[in-house]
Amino acid sequence: LDGLRRALADLAQFESAQRQLEVARLSWQRGLAEAAAMHARRATELDPQIASAWHLLGLAWFAQSAFDLAAAAFAQAERLDPGHAFGDALLLHGRCRFLLGEPG
């Protein structure tokens, strides 16, 4: 937890998309999907061009069964960086659509 505490302290001193993303990553690694979603979402607000923030946001929303939101986040990650995370964003986007009952 020291890494997460340190990242949160850094974030309190100066907010940036990268610092929000770091807190989101550390939260995700500790199984804190809601916190990861909150910080990843803020990272996308501060810099909407960071594909990894969208991907992590999708993962966090997927873990919370918010498949429609997750699908949109994965699609954005894929738009920004085709083949993002070795195709994981595209694969998970398809999984979300399947779970939402969408054909194809």
PDB file of C-alpha atoms in Angstrom:
ATOM      1  CA  LEU A   1       0.000   0.000   0.000  1.00  0.00           C
ATOM      2  CA  ASP A   2       2.974   2.331   0.353  1.00  0.00           C
ATOM      3  CA  GLY A   3       3.124   2.868  -3.402  1.00  0.00           C
ATOM      4  CA  LEU A   4      -0.556   3.771  -3.540  1.00  0.00           C
ATOM      5  CA  ARG A   5      -0.268   6.116  -0.557  1.00  0.00           C
ATOM      6  CA  ARG A   6       2.748   7.813  -2.098  1.00  0.00           C
ATOM      7  CA  ALA A   7       0.965   8.172  -5.448  1.00  0.00           C
ATOM      8  CA  LEU A   8      -2.084   9.671  -3.721  1.00  0.00           C
ATOM      9  CA  ALA A   9       0.140  12.119  -1.843  1.00  0.00           C
ATOM     10  CA  ASP A  10       1.833  13.123  -5.103  1.00  0.00           C
ATOM     11  CA  LEU A  11      -1.561  13.571  -6.716  1.00  0.00           C
ATOM     12  CA  ALA A  12      -2.676  15.856  -3.892  1.00  0.00           C
ATOM     13  CA  GLN A  13       0.359  18.085  -4.579  1.00  0.00           C
ATOM     14  CA  PHE A  14      -0.136  18.295  -8.342  1.00  0.00           C
ATOM     15  CA  GLU A  15      -2.833  16.731 -10.466  1.00  0.00           C
ATOM     16  CA  SER A  16      -1.993  15.462 -13.916  1.00  0.00           C
ATOM     17  CA  ALA A  17      -3.386  12.804 -16.213  1.00  0.00           C
ATOM     18  CA  GLN A  18      -0.275  10.673 -15.681  1.00  0.00           C
ATOM     19  CA  ARG A  19      -0.546  10.887 -11.894  1.00  0.00           C
ATOM     20  CA  GLN A  20      -4.242  10.008 -12.029  1.00  0.00           C
ATOM     21  CA  LEU A  21      -3.395   7.057 -14.275  1.00  0.00           C
ATOM     22  CA  GLU A  22      -0.682   5.880 -11.869  1.00  0.00           C
ATOM     23  CA  VAL A  23      -3.141   5.939  -8.953  1.00  0.00           C
ATOM     24  CA  ALA A  24      -5.656   4.100 -11.128  1.00  0.00           C
ATOM     25  CA  ARG A  25      -3.076   1.411 -11.973  1.00  0.00           C
ATOM     26  CA  LEU A  26      -2.056   0.935  -8.372  1.00  0.00           C
ATOM     27  CA  SER A  27      -5.708   0.777  -7.300  1.00  0.00           C
ATOM     28  CA  TRP A  28      -6.441  -1.795 -10.018  1.00  0.00           C
ATOM     29  CA  GLN A  29      -3.468  -3.925  -8.920  1.00  0.00           C
ATOM     30  CA  ARG A  30      -4.907  -3.990  -5.411  1.00  0.00           C
ATOM     31  CA  GLY A  31      -8.358  -5.043  -6.593  1.00  0.00           C
ATOM     32  CA  LEU A  32      -9.962  -1.647  -6.007  1.00  0.00           C
ATOM     33  CA  ALA A  33     -12.039  -1.462  -9.198  1.00  0.00           C
ATOM     34  CA  GLU A  34     -14.160   1.519  -8.126  1.00  0.00           C
ATOM     35  CA  ALA A  35     -11.124   3.604  -7.198  1.00  0.00           C
ATOM     36  CA  ALA A  36      -9.374   2.535 -10.398  1.00  0.00           C
ATOM     37  CA  ALA A  37     -12.399   3.626 -12.431  1.00  0.00           C
ATOM     38  CA  MET A  38     -12.602   6.981 -10.674  1.00  0.00           C
ATOM     39  CA  HIS A  39      -8.931   7.813 -11.238  1.00  0.00           C
ATOM     40  CA  ALA A  40      -8.791   6.420 -14.778  1.00  0.00           C
ATOM     41  CA  ARG A  41     -11.882   8.462 -15.651  1.00  0.00           C
ATOM     42  CA  ARG A  42     -10.239  11.597 -14.308  1.00  0.00           C
ATOM     43  CA  ALA A  43      -7.102  10.813 -16.335  1.00  0.00           C
ATOM     44  CA  THR A  44      -9.231  10.640 -19.495  1.00  0.00           C
ATOM     45  CA  GLU A  45     -10.814  13.976 -18.624  1.00  0.00           C
ATOM     46  CA  LEU A  46      -7.406  15.607 -18.185  1.00  0.00           C
ATOM     47  CA  ASP A  47      -5.955  14.018 -21.329  1.00  0.00           C
ATOM     48  CA  PRO A  48      -8.416  12.199 -23.589  1.00  0.00           C
ATOM     49  CA  GLN A  49      -5.579  10.983 -25.838  1.00  0.00           C
ATOM     50  CA  ILE A  50      -4.105   8.422 -23.402  1.00  0.00           C
ATOM     51  CA  ALA A  51      -5.169   5.015 -24.723  1.00  0.00           C
ATOM     52  CA  SER A  52      -3.927   3.203 -21.618  1.00  0.00           C
ATOM     53  CA  ALA A  53      -6.204   5.306 -19.410  1.00  0.00           C
ATOM     54  CA  TRP A  54      -9.216   4.371 -21.546  1.00  0.00           C
ATOM     55  CA  HIS A  55      -8.179   0.706 -21.464  1.00  0.00           C
ATOM     56  CA  LEU A  56      -7.822   0.699 -17.686  1.00  0.00           C
ATOM     57  CA  LEU A  57     -11.140   2.511 -17.357  1.00  0.00           C
ATOM     58  CA  GLY A  58     -12.705  -0.224 -19.484  1.00  0.00           C
ATOM     59  CA  LEU A  59     -11.181  -2.929 -17.290  1.00  0.00           C
ATOM     60  CA  ALA A  60     -12.488  -1.286 -14.130  1.00  0.00           C
ATOM     61  CA  TRP A  61     -15.987  -0.847 -15.548  1.00  0.00           C
ATOM     62  CA  PHE A  62     -15.942  -4.403 -16.910  1.00  0.00           C
ATOM     63  CA  ALA A  63     -15.116  -5.676 -13.407  1.00  0.00           C
ATOM     64  CA  GLN A  64     -18.158  -3.763 -12.135  1.00  0.00           C
ATOM     65  CA  SER A  65     -20.375  -5.284 -14.877  1.00  0.00           C
ATOM     66  CA  ALA A  66     -20.888  -1.868 -16.504  1.00  0.00           C
ATOM     67  CA  PHE A  67     -20.480  -3.477 -19.919  1.00  0.00           C
ATOM     68  CA  ASP A  68     -21.899  -0.588 -21.942  1.00  0.00           C
ATOM     69  CA  LEU A  69     -19.463   1.876 -20.372  1.00  0.00           C
ATOM     70  CA  ALA A  70     -16.604  -0.609 -20.635  1.00  0.00           C
ATOM     71  CA  ALA A  71     -17.329  -1.215 -24.335  1.00  0.00           C
ATOM     72  CA  ALA A  72     -17.151   2.515 -25.035  1.00  0.00           C
ATOM     73  CA  ALA A  73     -13.862   2.844 -23.132  1.00  0.00           C
ATOM     74  CA  PHE A  74     -12.289  -0.122 -24.935  1.00  0.00           C
ATOM     75  CA  ALA A  75     -13.469   1.257 -28.280  1.00  0.00           C
ATOM     76  CA  GLN A  76     -11.840   4.613 -27.495  1.00  0.00           C
ATOM     77  CA  ALA A  77      -8.564   2.920 -26.517  1.00  0.00           C
ATOM     78  CA  GLU A  78      -8.641   1.023 -29.809  1.00  0.00           C
ATOM     79  CA  ARG A  79      -9.381   4.213 -31.804  1.00  0.00           C
ATOM     80  CA  LEU A  80      -6.448   6.005 -30.209  1.00  0.00           C
ATOM     81  CA  ASP A  81      -4.033   3.085 -30.510  1.00  0.00           C
ATOM     82  CA  PRO A  82      -5.106   0.330 -32.909  1.00  0.00           C
ATOM     83  CA  GLY A  83      -4.116  -3.034 -31.460  1.00  0.00           C
ATOM     84  CA  HIS A  84      -3.785  -1.504 -27.987  1.00  0.00           C
ATOM     85  CA  ALA A  85      -2.452  -3.908 -25.351  1.00  0.00           C
ATOM     86  CA  PHE A  86      -1.735  -6.516 -28.016  1.00  0.00           C
ATOM     87  CA  GLY A  87      -5.369  -6.505 -29.119  1.00  0.00           C
ATOM     88  CA  ASP A  88      -6.802  -6.802 -25.615  1.00  0.00           C
ATOM     89  CA  ALA A  89      -8.905  -3.638 -25.968  1.00  0.00           C
ATOM     90  CA  LEU A  90     -10.528  -4.921 -29.150  1.00  0.00           C
ATOM     91  CA  LEU A  91     -11.086  -8.385 -27.676  1.00  0.00           C
ATOM     92  CA  LEU A  92     -12.687  -6.976 -24.532  1.00  0.00           C
ATOM     93  CA  HIS A  93     -14.798  -4.579 -26.570  1.00  0.00           C
ATOM     94  CA  GLY A  94     -16.210  -7.601 -28.399  1.00  0.00           C
ATOM     95  CA  ARG A  95     -16.736  -9.439 -25.118  1.00  0.00           C
ATOM     96  CA  CYS A  96     -18.731  -6.494 -23.751  1.00  0.00           C
ATOM     97  CA  ARG A  97     -20.908  -6.377 -26.845  1.00  0.00           C
ATOM     98  CA  PHE A  98     -21.523 -10.119 -26.538  1.00  0.00           C
ATOM     99  CA  LEU A  99     -22.486  -9.764 -22.867  1.00  0.00           C
ATOM    100  CA  LEU A 100     -24.841  -6.935 -23.823  1.00  0.00           C
ATOM    101  CA  GLY A 101     -26.552  -9.304 -26.243  1.00  0.00           C
ATOM    102  CA  GLU A 102     -25.471  -7.466 -29.361  1.00  0.00           C
ATOM    103  CA  PRO A 103     -25.208  -9.585 -32.503  1.00  0.00           C
ATOM    104  CA  GLY A 104     -21.991 -10.138 -34.398  1.00  0.00           C
TER     105      GLY A 104
END
